[in-house]
mmCIF file of C-alpha atoms in Angstrom:
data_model
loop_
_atom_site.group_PDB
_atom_site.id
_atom_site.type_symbol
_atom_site.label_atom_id
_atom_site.label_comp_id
_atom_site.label_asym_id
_atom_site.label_seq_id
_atom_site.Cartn_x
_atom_site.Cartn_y
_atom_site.Cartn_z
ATOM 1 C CA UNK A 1 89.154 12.467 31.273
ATOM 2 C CA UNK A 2 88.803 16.064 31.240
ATOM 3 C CA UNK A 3 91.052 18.740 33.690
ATOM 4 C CA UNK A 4 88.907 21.467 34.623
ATOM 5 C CA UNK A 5 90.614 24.498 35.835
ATOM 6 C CA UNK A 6 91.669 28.358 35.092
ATOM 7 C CA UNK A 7 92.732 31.386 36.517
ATOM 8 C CA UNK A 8 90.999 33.234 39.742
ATOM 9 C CA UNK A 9 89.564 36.077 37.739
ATOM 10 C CA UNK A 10 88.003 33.407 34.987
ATOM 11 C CA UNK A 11 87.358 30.380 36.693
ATOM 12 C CA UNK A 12 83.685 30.291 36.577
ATOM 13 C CA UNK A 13 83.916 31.648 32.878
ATOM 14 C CA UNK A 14 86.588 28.841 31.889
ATOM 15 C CA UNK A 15 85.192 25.544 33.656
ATOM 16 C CA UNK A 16 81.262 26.771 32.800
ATOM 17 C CA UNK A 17 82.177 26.269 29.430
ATOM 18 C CA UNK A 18 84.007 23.294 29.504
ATOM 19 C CA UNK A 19 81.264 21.614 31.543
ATOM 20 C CA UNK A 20 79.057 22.686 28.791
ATOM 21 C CA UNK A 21 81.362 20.988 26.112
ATOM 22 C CA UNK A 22 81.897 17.857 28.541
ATOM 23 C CA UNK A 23 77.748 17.830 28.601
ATOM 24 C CA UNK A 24 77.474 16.678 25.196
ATOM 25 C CA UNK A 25 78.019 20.359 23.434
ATOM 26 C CA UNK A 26 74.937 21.699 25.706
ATOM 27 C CA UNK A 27 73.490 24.832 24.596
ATOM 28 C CA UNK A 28 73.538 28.127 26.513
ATOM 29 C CA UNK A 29 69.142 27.977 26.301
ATOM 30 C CA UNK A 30 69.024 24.501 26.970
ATOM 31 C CA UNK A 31 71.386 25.223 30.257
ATOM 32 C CA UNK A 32 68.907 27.794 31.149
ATOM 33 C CA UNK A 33 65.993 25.278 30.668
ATOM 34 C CA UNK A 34 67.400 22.715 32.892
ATOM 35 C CA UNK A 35 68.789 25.314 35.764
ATOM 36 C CA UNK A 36 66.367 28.063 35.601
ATOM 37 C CA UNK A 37 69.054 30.349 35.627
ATOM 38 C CA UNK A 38 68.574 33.344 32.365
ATOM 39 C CA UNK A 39 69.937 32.595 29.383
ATOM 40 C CA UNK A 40 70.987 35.670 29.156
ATOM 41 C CA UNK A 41 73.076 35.120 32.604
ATOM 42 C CA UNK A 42 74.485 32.256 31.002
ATOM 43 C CA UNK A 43 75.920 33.820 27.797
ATOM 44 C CA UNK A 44 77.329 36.756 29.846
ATOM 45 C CA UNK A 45 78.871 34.728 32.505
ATOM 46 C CA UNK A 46 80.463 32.777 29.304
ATOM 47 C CA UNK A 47 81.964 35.542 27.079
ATOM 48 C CA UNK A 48 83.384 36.985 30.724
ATOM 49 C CA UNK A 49 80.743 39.836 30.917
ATOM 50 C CA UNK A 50 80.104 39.179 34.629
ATOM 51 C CA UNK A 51 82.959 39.321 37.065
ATOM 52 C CA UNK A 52 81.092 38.088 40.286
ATOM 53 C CA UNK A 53 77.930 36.088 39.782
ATOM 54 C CA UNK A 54 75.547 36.143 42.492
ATOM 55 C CA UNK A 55 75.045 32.589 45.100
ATOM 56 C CA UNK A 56 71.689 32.508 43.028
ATOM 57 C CA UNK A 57 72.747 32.365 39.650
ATOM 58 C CA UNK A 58 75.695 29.660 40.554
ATOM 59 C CA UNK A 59 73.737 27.619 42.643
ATOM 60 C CA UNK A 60 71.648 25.604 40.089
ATOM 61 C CA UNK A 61 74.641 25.950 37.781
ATOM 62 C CA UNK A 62 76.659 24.106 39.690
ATOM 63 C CA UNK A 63 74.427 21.598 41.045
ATOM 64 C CA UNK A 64 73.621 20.858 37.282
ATOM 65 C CA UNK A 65 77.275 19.993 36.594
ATOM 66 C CA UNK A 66 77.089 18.230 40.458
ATOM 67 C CA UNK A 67 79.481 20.468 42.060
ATOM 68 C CA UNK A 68 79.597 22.989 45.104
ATOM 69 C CA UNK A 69 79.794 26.790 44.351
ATOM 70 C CA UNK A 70 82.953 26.957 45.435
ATOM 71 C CA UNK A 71 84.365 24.066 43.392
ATOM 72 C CA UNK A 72 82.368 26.012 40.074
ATOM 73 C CA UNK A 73 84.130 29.372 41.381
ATOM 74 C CA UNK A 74 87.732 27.277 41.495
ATOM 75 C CA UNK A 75 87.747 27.935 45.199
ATOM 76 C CA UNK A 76 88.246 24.164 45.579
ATOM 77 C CA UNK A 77 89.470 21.731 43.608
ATOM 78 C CA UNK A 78 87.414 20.366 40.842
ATOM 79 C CA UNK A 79 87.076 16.849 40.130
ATOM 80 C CA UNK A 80 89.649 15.263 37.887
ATOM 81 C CA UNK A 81 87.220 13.433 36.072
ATOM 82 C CA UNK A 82 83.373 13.874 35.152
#
């Protein structure tokens, strides 16, 4: 079972990377293979470089992980288990 969750400000940031860890340790380039979303997108959304990420760059991000935006964003709650 794993609790996803964070603050407002680092939501995205926090449960991005532990969806990444919960995906079998997937990389930041093979994220960006299977979403389409830049690599280097990726790696700045994860060491907290972007604040607010555009509806384009979270939308195949979160339906990779099978989640809405705003679940992703921690506007909604995020499943309990995955």
């Amino acid at each position: 079972t794993i609790i996803l969750g964070g603050t407002m400000d680092n939501d995205v940031n926090l449960n991005l990377k532990q969806l990444m860890a919960a995906d079998s340790q997937i990389s930041e380039g093979e994220l960006s293979r299977r979403t389409g979303v830049p690599q280097s997108s990726i790696h700045r959304i994860l060491v907290g470089q972007i604040k607010e990420s555009k509806p384009s760059t979270l939308r195949p991000l979160a339906a990779y992980f099978g989640l809405s935006i705003a679940q992703l964003q921690g506007d909604e709650p995020m499943p309990t288990q995955r």
